[in-house]
Coordinates of C-alpha atoms and ligand atoms in Angstrom, one line a residue:
M1 CA -46.1 36.6 66.4
E2 CA -43.6 38.0 63.9
I3 CA -43.2 37.1 60.3
E4 CA -40.1 35.0 60.0
Q5 CA -38.1 36.2 57.0
N6 CA -36.3 33.0 55.9
T7 CA -39.1 30.6 56.6
Q8 CA -41.2 28.8 54.1
Y9 CA -44.8 29.9 54.3
K10 CA -48.1 28.7 52.9
S11 CA -50.3 31.7 52.3
G12 CA -53.5 32.6 50.4
F13 CA -57.0 33.9 50.2
A14 CA -59.9 31.6 51.3
A15 CA -63.4 32.8 50.3
I16 CA -66.2 31.6 52.7
V17 CA -69.4 31.6 50.5
G18 CA -72.8 30.3 51.3
K19 CA -76.4 31.2 51.6
P20 CA -77.5 33.6 54.4
N21 CA -77.3 32.4 58.0
V22 CA -75.2 29.2 57.6
G23 CA -72.4 30.4 59.9
K24 CA -69.8 32.0 57.6
S25 CA -69.0 34.9 60.0
S26 CA -69.1 32.6 63.0
L27 CA -66.4 30.4 61.3
L28 CA -64.3 33.5 60.7
N29 CA -64.5 34.5 64.4
I30 CA -63.8 31.0 65.8
L31 CA -60.8 30.3 63.5
L32 CA -59.3 33.7 64.3
N33 CA -60.2 33.1 68.0
Q34 CA -61.6 36.6 68.3
K35 CA -64.6 38.5 67.2
V36 CA -64.1 40.4 64.0
A37 CA -67.4 39.9 62.2
A38 CA -71.0 40.6 63.2
V39 CA -73.0 37.4 63.9
T40 CA -76.8 37.3 64.5
P41 CA -79.6 34.7 64.2
R42 CA -80.9 36.7 61.2
P43 CA -80.2 36.1 57.6
Q44 CA -78.3 38.8 55.6
T45 CA -76.2 40.0 58.5
T46 CA -73.0 40.5 56.6
R47 CA -73.3 43.1 53.8
K48 CA -69.8 43.6 52.6
N49 CA -66.7 41.4 52.1
Q50 CA -64.5 41.5 55.2
L51 CA -61.0 40.0 55.6
G52 CA -60.0 37.9 58.6
I53 CA -56.3 37.3 58.7
L54 CA -54.9 34.2 60.5
T55 CA -51.1 34.1 60.9
T56 CA -50.1 31.0 62.7
I57 CA -48.1 27.8 62.9
H58 CA -50.4 24.9 62.1
K59 CA -48.7 21.5 62.9
D60 CA -45.2 22.9 62.2
I61 CA -46.3 24.6 59.0
H62 CA -46.1 28.5 58.9
V63 CA -49.3 29.7 57.4
Q64 CA -51.2 32.9 56.7
I65 CA -54.8 32.3 55.7
I66 CA -56.7 35.4 54.6
F67 CA -60.4 34.5 55.0
I68 CA -62.9 36.5 53.0
D69 CA -66.2 36.6 54.8
T70 CA -68.9 37.3 52.3
P71 CA -72.6 38.3 52.4
G72 CA -75.0 35.3 52.1
V73 CA -76.0 34.6 48.5
H74 CA -79.8 35.0 48.0
R75 CA -82.2 36.2 45.3
P76 CA -82.0 39.9 45.7
R77 CA -85.1 42.1 46.0
Y78 CA -83.2 45.4 46.4
K79 CA -80.2 47.0 44.9
L80 CA -78.4 46.5 48.3
G81 CA -79.0 42.7 47.8
E82 CA -77.6 42.9 44.3
Y83 CA -74.5 44.5 45.7
M84 CA -74.2 41.8 48.3
V85 CA -74.4 39.0 45.8
Q86 CA -71.8 40.7 43.7
E87 CA -69.5 40.9 46.7
A88 CA -69.7 37.1 47.2
T89 CA -69.2 36.5 43.5
K90 CA -66.1 38.8 43.5
S91 CA -64.6 36.9 46.3
L92 CA -64.6 33.7 44.2
Q93 CA -62.5 35.4 41.5
E94 CA -60.0 36.6 44.1
C95 CA -59.4 33.5 46.1
D96 CA -56.9 30.5 46.2
V97 CA -59.3 28.2 48.1
V98 CA -63.2 28.2 48.2
L99 CA -65.1 27.2 51.3
F100 CA -68.6 26.5 50.2
M101 CA -70.6 26.5 53.5
V102 CA -74.0 24.9 53.9
D103 CA -76.4 24.2 56.7
G104 CA -76.0 20.4 57.3
S105 CA -79.2 20.2 59.5
Q106 CA -81.3 21.0 56.4
P107 CA -81.3 19.5 52.9
P108 CA -80.0 21.8 50.0
S109 CA -82.4 24.6 49.1
D110 CA -82.8 26.6 45.9
E111 CA -80.2 29.1 47.2
D112 CA -77.6 26.3 47.6
H113 CA -78.3 25.1 44.1
Q114 CA -77.9 28.7 42.8
L115 CA -74.6 29.2 44.6
A116 CA -73.2 25.8 43.5
G117 CA -74.0 27.0 39.9
I118 CA -72.2 30.3 40.5
I119 CA -69.1 28.5 41.9
R120 CA -69.0 26.1 38.9
E121 CA -69.5 29.0 36.4
T122 CA -66.5 30.9 37.7
K123 CA -64.8 27.9 36.1
R124 CA -61.6 28.2 38.0
S125 CA -59.5 25.3 39.0
V126 CA -59.1 26.5 42.6
P127 CA -59.5 23.8 45.2
G128 CA -62.5 23.8 47.5
V129 CA -63.9 22.5 50.7
L130 CA -67.6 21.8 51.2
V131 CA -68.1 22.9 54.8
I132 CA -71.3 21.3 56.2
N133 CA -72.0 23.2 59.4
K134 CA -74.5 22.9 62.2
K135 CA -74.1 19.1 62.5
D136 CA -75.2 19.5 66.1
L137 CA -78.8 20.3 65.0
C138 CA -79.7 16.9 63.5
N139 CA -79.2 13.2 64.1
A140 CA -76.5 11.0 62.4
E141 CA -78.9 9.5 59.8
Q142 CA -80.3 12.9 58.7
L143 CA -76.8 14.3 58.6
D144 CA -75.6 11.4 56.3
N145 CA -78.5 12.0 54.0
H146 CA -77.8 15.7 53.8
I147 CA -74.1 15.1 53.2
E148 CA -74.9 12.9 50.3
E149 CA -77.2 15.5 48.7
Y150 CA -74.7 18.4 49.2
T151 CA -71.9 16.3 47.9
S152 CA -73.8 15.7 44.7
L153 CA -74.1 19.5 44.4
A154 CA -70.4 20.0 44.6
P155 CA -68.8 16.7 43.6
L156 CA -65.3 18.2 43.2
M157 CA -65.1 19.6 46.7
E158 CA -63.8 17.8 49.8
P159 CA -66.8 17.5 52.2
I160 CA -66.4 18.0 55.9
A161 CA -69.1 18.1 58.6
I162 CA -68.5 20.5 61.4
S163 CA -70.2 22.2 64.3
I164 CA -69.0 25.7 65.2
T165 CA -71.1 25.8 68.4
R166 CA -69.6 22.5 69.7
Q167 CA -66.2 23.2 68.1
E168 CA -66.3 19.9 66.3
N169 CA -63.9 19.0 63.4
L170 CA -62.4 22.5 63.2
D171 CA -58.9 21.1 63.4
T172 CA -59.6 18.7 60.5
L173 CA -60.9 21.6 58.5
M174 CA -57.7 23.5 59.2
D175 CA -55.7 20.5 58.0
K176 CA -57.5 20.5 54.7
L177 CA -57.2 24.2 54.2
V178 CA -53.5 24.3 55.0
E179 CA -53.0 21.4 52.5
M180 CA -54.7 23.4 49.8
L181 CA -52.8 26.6 50.3
P182 CA -50.1 27.6 47.8
D183 CA -46.5 28.1 48.9
A184 CA -46.2 31.8 49.2
P185 CA -44.9 34.5 51.6
P186 CA -47.5 36.2 53.8
Y187 CA -49.4 39.2 52.4
F188 CA -50.1 41.0 55.7
P189 CA -48.1 41.8 58.8
A190 CA -48.6 39.1 61.5
D191 CA -50.5 41.4 63.9
Q192 CA -53.1 42.5 61.4
V193 CA -56.4 40.7 61.9
T194 CA -58.8 42.4 59.5
D195 CA -59.0 45.0 56.8
L196 CA -61.7 47.0 58.5
F197 CA -60.9 50.1 60.6
E198 CA -62.4 50.5 64.0
R199 CA -64.8 53.0 62.6
D200 CA -66.4 50.4 60.3
L201 CA -66.2 47.7 62.9
S202 CA -68.1 50.0 65.3
A203 CA -70.8 50.7 62.7
D204 CA -71.2 46.9 62.2
I205 CA -71.4 46.3 66.0
I206 CA -74.2 48.9 66.3
R207 CA -76.1 47.3 63.5
E208 CA -75.5 43.8 65.1
S209 CA -77.0 45.1 68.4
A210 CA -80.0 46.5 66.6
L211 CA -80.5 43.2 64.6
N212 CA -80.3 41.3 67.8
L213 CA -82.9 43.4 69.7
L214 CA -85.4 44.3 67.0
R215 CA -88.0 42.2 65.4
D216 CA -89.2 41.3 61.9
E217 CA -88.7 43.5 58.8
I218 CA -87.1 46.5 60.4
P219 CA -83.5 45.2 60.7
H220 CA -82.9 44.8 57.0
G221 CA -83.7 48.4 56.4
I222 CA -81.1 49.7 58.9
V223 CA -77.8 51.3 58.0
I224 CA -75.4 53.0 60.3
R225 CA -73.3 56.1 59.6
I226 CA -70.5 57.1 62.0
D227 CA -70.5 60.9 62.3
Q228 CA -67.7 61.4 64.8
F229 CA -65.0 59.2 66.1
I230 CA -62.8 61.1 68.5
E231 CA -60.0 59.8 70.7
R232 CA -60.0 61.4 74.2
N233 CA -57.1 59.5 75.8
E234 CA -57.9 58.4 79.3
Q235 CA -61.6 59.1 78.7
G236 CA -61.6 56.7 75.8
A237 CA -63.3 57.2 72.5
Y238 CA -66.2 59.5 71.7
I239 CA -68.5 58.0 69.0
E240 CA -71.5 59.7 67.4
A241 CA -73.6 57.6 65.0
T242 CA -76.8 57.9 63.0
L243 CA -79.0 54.9 62.6
F244 CA -81.1 55.3 59.5
V245 CA -84.4 53.5 59.0
E246 CA -86.7 53.4 56.0
K247 CA -90.0 54.5 57.6
E248 CA -91.3 56.9 60.3
S249 CA -93.1 54.0 62.0
H250 CA -89.7 52.1 62.2
K251 CA -88.1 55.1 63.8
A252 CA -90.7 55.0 66.6
I253 CA -89.9 51.3 67.2
V254 CA -86.2 51.7 67.2
I255 CA -86.5 54.5 69.7
G256 CA -89.0 52.6 71.9
Q257 CA -91.0 53.8 74.9
K258 CA -89.3 56.8 76.3
G259 CA -86.2 55.9 74.3
S260 CA -85.8 52.5 76.0
M261 CA -85.0 50.5 72.9
L262 CA -82.4 52.9 71.6
K263 CA -80.9 52.9 75.0
Q264 CA -80.6 49.1 75.0
I265 CA -79.1 49.1 71.5
G266 CA -76.6 51.7 72.5
S267 CA -75.5 50.0 75.7
M268 CA -75.1 46.6 74.1
A269 CA -73.1 48.1 71.3
R270 CA -71.0 50.2 73.6
K271 CA -70.0 47.2 75.7
E272 CA -69.0 45.2 72.5
I273 CA -66.9 48.1 71.2
E274 CA -65.2 48.5 74.6
A275 CA -64.5 44.7 74.7
M276 CA -63.1 44.8 71.2
S277 CA -60.8 47.8 71.7
G278 CA -60.0 47.4 75.4
R279 CA -60.9 51.0 76.3
K280 CA -63.8 53.1 77.5
V281 CA -66.2 54.3 74.9
Y282 CA -68.9 57.0 75.0
L283 CA -71.5 56.2 72.3
R284 CA -74.3 58.5 71.2
I285 CA -76.8 57.2 68.6
R286 CA -79.6 59.2 66.9
V287 CA -82.2 57.9 64.6
K288 CA -83.2 59.3 61.2
V289 CA -85.5 58.3 58.3
R290 CA -84.1 57.8 54.8
K291 CA -86.9 56.5 52.6
N292 CA -86.2 53.6 50.3
W293 CA -82.4 53.9 50.7
R294 CA -81.8 50.2 49.9
N295 CA -82.9 50.9 46.3
D296 CA -81.2 54.2 45.8
E297 CA -77.9 53.8 44.0
R298 CA -76.6 57.2 45.0
V299 CA -77.4 56.7 48.7
L300 CA -76.0 53.2 48.6
R301 CA -72.7 54.6 47.4
K302 CA -72.7 57.2 50.1
F303 CA -73.1 54.5 52.7
G304 CA -70.1 52.7 51.2
Y305 CA -71.9 49.9 49.4
Ligands
GTP401 N1 -76.6 25.3 66.2 C1 -75.6 25.9 65.6 N2 -75.7 27.2 65.3 C2 -74.7 27.9 64.6 C3 -73.5 27.1 64.3 N3 -72.7 28.0 63.6 C4 -73.4 29.2 63.6 N4 -74.6 29.1 64.2 C5 -75.6 30.2 64.4 O1 -76.1 30.6 63.1 C6 -76.5 31.9 63.1 C7 -75.9 32.6 61.9 O2 -74.5 32.7 62.0 P1 -73.7 33.8 61.1 O3 -72.3 33.5 61.4 O4 -74.2 35.2 61.4 O5 -74.1 33.3 59.7 P2 -73.7 33.9 58.2 O6 -73.5 32.8 57.3 O7 -72.5 34.8 58.4 O8 -74.9 34.8 57.9 P3 -75.1 36.1 56.8 O9 -74.0 37.1 57.2 O10 -76.4 36.6 57.1 O11 -74.9 35.5 55.5 C8 -76.0 32.5 64.4 O12 -77.1 32.6 65.3 C9 -75.0 31.5 64.9 O13 -74.8 31.6 66.3 C10 -73.4 25.7 64.6 O14 -72.5 25.0 64.4 N5 -74.5 25.2 65.2
MG402 MG1 -72.2 36.8 58.0

């Protein structure tokens, strides 16, 4: 789709904020109808703000919605966590619409209260939607009770219960969003879908594969550095990456018996990167230990956090 020059557009930034694991990145992927953000069953998957840009015609209205997918807001125990919460807070200052996303299958937790407070404190008069996700995971009565509790947390926001898995109420959510967007020309070209380069997306996909395949406390201590990213035309892309862990013992687990775990992580990631870019990819991953990197300001900056 091209941007039409003399057409009236509604455009703006929509921040998706919520505690970890409620489905923020899943919402981004489903509304854009393609995978741009890492999604895993583990909390704290997203570490940095990422844009997902939707340029479309919704019920005869030309729109460009720039979603800001943010890290889940939690009580940080590491400097990395502090950075993640700052990212989410920053998105609130930059947006035209707030999507406060919660897990509708559970009553509000401390983290939901904390975040509702942060949203109120930014004290801006931007409109907001209270997105109550995962309605597929509980019965109607439970859902009604939870909706009531969440609504009292954010009384000024328009509540809507959705299920991303079952694709329920997404169209109504779009209606509300479009209604709240300001009249404005588009900010980005129509074919741009995200602000991340393939290099960063590839790093996130490698981390996503590791998160999906590894257990327990190791995943949160993982960070990926792309060392080489070379285009080789018909032969596709050559990618060399280093996967950093925090402990020697973690390194052994990531590598696995005779390298079997690392092989699985690599092949899962390679397939995803190939699917994303539509070309062949050769991926090589090595594993290194960088002790306590999550609390080291200097190392965090080096990794782009
Ligand atoms: N049952 C059910 N599961 C869902 C739904 N939406 C998302 N999920 C699952 O919830 C998990 C977390 O999804 P993410 O999109 O990674 O959540 P997030 O809010 O981005 O998480 P962080 O990046 O860690 O803050 C994944 O396993 C999703 O498949 C839904 O509507 N119903
Ligand atoms: Mg996420």
